[in-house]
XYZ file of C-alpha atoms in Angstrom:
236
model
C -0.025 -0.135 -0.045
C 1.363 3.417 -1.007
C 1.991 5.887 1.786
C -0.783 8.299 2.212
C 0.349 11.962 2.339
C 0.316 13.618 5.694
C -2.814 15.813 6.151
C -0.885 18.468 7.940
C 1.697 18.838 5.208
C -0.784 18.745 2.688
C -2.787 21.703 4.212
C 0.409 23.833 4.939
C 1.214 23.375 1.169
C -2.162 24.769 0.202
C -1.956 27.425 2.774
C 1.343 28.746 1.695
C 0.375 28.475 -2.215
C -2.914 30.610 -1.353
C -0.735 33.356 0.518
C 1.796 33.545 -2.030
C -0.898 33.716 -4.733
C -2.752 36.384 -2.742
C 0.207 38.780 -1.930
C 1.703 38.386 -5.570
C -1.633 39.650 -6.609
C -1.622 42.410 -4.468
C 2.054 43.487 -5.064
C 1.621 43.227 -8.690
C -1.711 45.467 -8.790
C -0.041 47.845 -6.561
C 2.922 48.463 -8.734
C 0.583 48.941 -11.783
C -1.667 51.548 -9.817
C 1.472 53.318 -8.482
C 2.548 53.909 -11.880
C 2.247 57.692 -13.075
C 0.768 56.567 -16.278
C -2.047 54.465 -14.989
C -5.545 56.006 -14.883
C -8.505 54.787 -13.000
C -10.534 55.223 -15.935
C -8.572 52.294 -17.540
C -8.372 50.116 -14.468
C -8.200 46.573 -16.214
C -5.341 44.684 -15.122
C -4.586 46.718 -11.811
C -8.057 46.460 -10.538
C -8.145 42.738 -11.451
C -4.831 42.110 -9.602
C -5.697 44.136 -6.480
C -9.299 42.813 -6.154
C -7.859 39.266 -6.487
C -5.293 39.969 -3.784
C -7.501 41.640 -1.297
C -10.093 38.913 -1.772
C -7.942 36.047 -1.236
C -5.928 37.425 1.602
C -9.454 38.337 3.356
C -10.796 34.898 2.950
C -7.677 32.888 4.017
C -7.402 35.422 7.091
C -11.281 34.822 7.888
C -10.965 30.914 7.515
C -8.190 30.678 9.770
C -9.453 32.940 12.348
C -12.814 31.186 12.327
C -11.267 27.934 12.759
C -8.886 29.132 15.361
C -11.959 30.200 17.433
C -13.743 26.905 17.005
C -16.498 28.284 14.826
C -17.665 26.488 11.776
C -17.383 27.818 8.341
C -20.066 27.323 5.914
C -18.859 24.905 3.047
C -20.388 27.360 0.517
C -18.551 30.484 1.863
C -16.818 32.449 -1.037
C -18.565 30.450 -3.746
C -21.108 31.321 -6.385
C -22.122 34.519 -7.858
C -22.329 36.281 -4.579
C -19.146 34.942 -3.125
C -16.759 38.036 -3.712
C -18.578 40.491 -1.160
C -15.017 41.998 -0.461
C -16.532 45.065 1.582
C -18.622 42.705 3.561
C -15.748 40.439 4.206
C -13.360 43.189 5.127
C -15.774 44.465 7.737
C -16.342 41.204 9.265
C -12.486 40.391 9.431
C -11.536 43.878 10.870
C -14.454 43.951 13.396
C -13.540 40.447 14.586
C -9.698 41.521 15.061
C -10.797 44.574 16.836
C -12.794 42.642 19.386
C -9.831 40.077 19.751
C -7.376 42.904 20.093
C -8.773 44.059 23.462
C -6.215 42.049 25.162
C -3.171 42.680 22.529
C -0.586 45.303 22.426
C -1.848 48.855 22.358
C 0.257 49.094 18.982
C -1.773 46.740 17.588
C -5.091 48.327 18.919
C -3.990 51.690 17.421
C -3.065 50.022 14.024
C -6.553 48.320 13.716
C -8.306 51.701 14.771
C -6.344 53.563 12.164
C -7.140 51.133 9.447
C -10.940 50.919 10.200
C -11.442 54.718 10.371
C -9.096 55.290 7.109
C -11.439 57.176 4.592
C -9.188 56.229 1.601
C -9.469 52.600 2.188
C -13.077 52.589 2.587
C -13.430 53.954 -1.054
C -10.763 51.574 -2.298
C -12.359 48.372 -1.093
C -15.741 49.705 -2.178
C -14.309 49.927 -5.730
C -12.462 46.735 -5.573
C -15.941 44.975 -4.570
C -17.722 46.697 -7.372
C -14.876 45.444 -9.929
C -14.876 41.743 -8.501
C -18.561 41.699 -9.293
C -19.813 40.501 -12.688
C -21.070 43.828 -13.605
C -17.873 45.700 -12.747
C -15.215 43.399 -14.513
C -17.269 42.953 -17.746
C -18.738 46.327 -17.955
C -17.051 46.936 -21.204
C -18.047 43.955 -22.714
C -21.463 44.188 -21.558
C -21.649 47.684 -23.190
C -20.274 46.086 -26.550
C -23.310 43.520 -26.528
C -25.706 46.516 -26.033
C -26.294 46.220 -22.223
C -25.249 49.507 -20.902
C -24.953 49.799 -17.319
C -27.224 51.922 -15.262
C -24.811 52.216 -12.149
C -21.675 54.231 -11.547
C -18.636 52.607 -13.089
C -16.700 50.263 -10.440
C -13.764 52.753 -10.340
C -15.928 55.738 -9.160
C -15.058 55.294 -5.306
C -11.293 55.289 -6.330
C -11.728 58.265 -8.261
C -13.305 60.020 -5.315
C -10.534 58.946 -3.145
C -7.891 60.260 -5.393
C -9.804 63.585 -5.628
C -9.763 64.089 -1.993
C -6.068 62.897 -1.721
C -5.344 65.624 -4.175
C -7.221 68.426 -2.197
C -5.550 67.239 1.032
C -2.242 67.280 -0.722
C -0.722 69.957 -3.113
C -4.198 70.966 -3.852
C -5.958 71.624 -7.062
C -3.859 74.754 -7.943
C -0.778 72.633 -8.378
C -1.451 69.605 -10.639
C 2.072 68.570 -11.549
C 3.140 65.140 -12.214
C 4.813 65.216 -8.905
C 1.703 66.404 -7.099
C -0.546 63.894 -8.840
C 2.090 61.041 -8.046
C 2.235 62.177 -4.301
C -1.678 62.184 -4.121
C -1.701 58.429 -5.540
C 0.671 57.380 -3.006
C -1.919 58.730 -0.106
C -4.470 56.374 -1.370
C -1.968 53.409 -2.074
C -0.711 54.121 1.536
C -4.081 53.128 2.826
C -3.957 49.684 0.940
C -0.531 49.192 2.430
C -1.485 50.122 5.791
C -4.434 47.558 5.588
C -1.979 44.758 4.242
C 0.351 45.592 6.871
C -2.274 45.511 9.753
C -3.435 42.130 8.408
C 0.054 41.110 8.624
C 0.590 42.217 12.101
C -2.679 40.424 13.282
C -1.467 37.303 11.967
C 2.132 37.919 13.481
C 0.393 38.453 17.034
C -1.578 35.449 16.800
C -5.154 36.816 16.161
C -5.464 34.324 13.129
C -4.328 31.257 15.266
C -1.285 29.151 15.361
C -1.265 28.504 11.764
C -1.269 32.399 11.289
C 1.816 32.888 13.584
C 3.604 30.023 11.516
C 2.975 31.591 8.138
C 2.775 35.396 9.204
C 6.057 36.253 7.402
C 4.675 35.141 4.227
C 1.951 37.311 4.487
C 4.544 40.434 5.049
C 4.139 43.601 2.677
C 7.887 43.354 2.593
C 7.075 41.343 -0.687
C 9.742 40.401 -3.451
C 7.282 41.353 -6.070
C 6.515 44.896 -4.464
C 8.073 47.990 -5.586
C 10.702 49.241 -2.789
C 8.906 52.734 -2.752
C 5.596 51.179 -1.838
C 6.900 48.458 0.826
C 8.753 51.570 2.508
C 5.275 53.198 3.052
C 4.943 50.893 6.098
C 8.259 49.491 6.494
C 8.899 51.370 10.098
C 5.588 50.473 11.550
């Protein structure tokens, strides 16, 4: 009889692979969005990468934290047409962490509080949620087939975040390329802080034993990520 693979080893391999896929999507999407030539009206690859990275990291975080807390996870979770729900999942994960962090270090509680009240991140996750939905990803194809959308484009919340970043940065009176790049970085910093917050929650055990074991793989100091973006949270 052939030796059966060890279930824990197989599980660890699946977990490592999922984390690697999620963080690579996040890094590549962030790199594209940070490019000064990228425009939110042509989100394409950047939004696809970012939405997949955020969704995958949220889902694996949620699954591990629920298992660690001894709560059953619906086997249909994350499946089907309504399986994306990035905004809802983000709220659920961060709220669970906020409750669990009551006995954690003040640093972690402050990091979670900053992430949960970050106004740019709320717009970003709303845009990614809308993009992940079929109507967002295939809006152009639908239009070509004569099915014009009656809702705002998926990237509208992202554009709103960038407009606020411009107003809060150099202002509308100085729309140089440098000023626009700096404003874009304000929005991307929100994504990086969210990523860094999840990493620290894994590292501090809020996701359970598996989370602590694999925390280094979740780190935003990712080999695929541009160094300028990684430095946005490097010292936190």
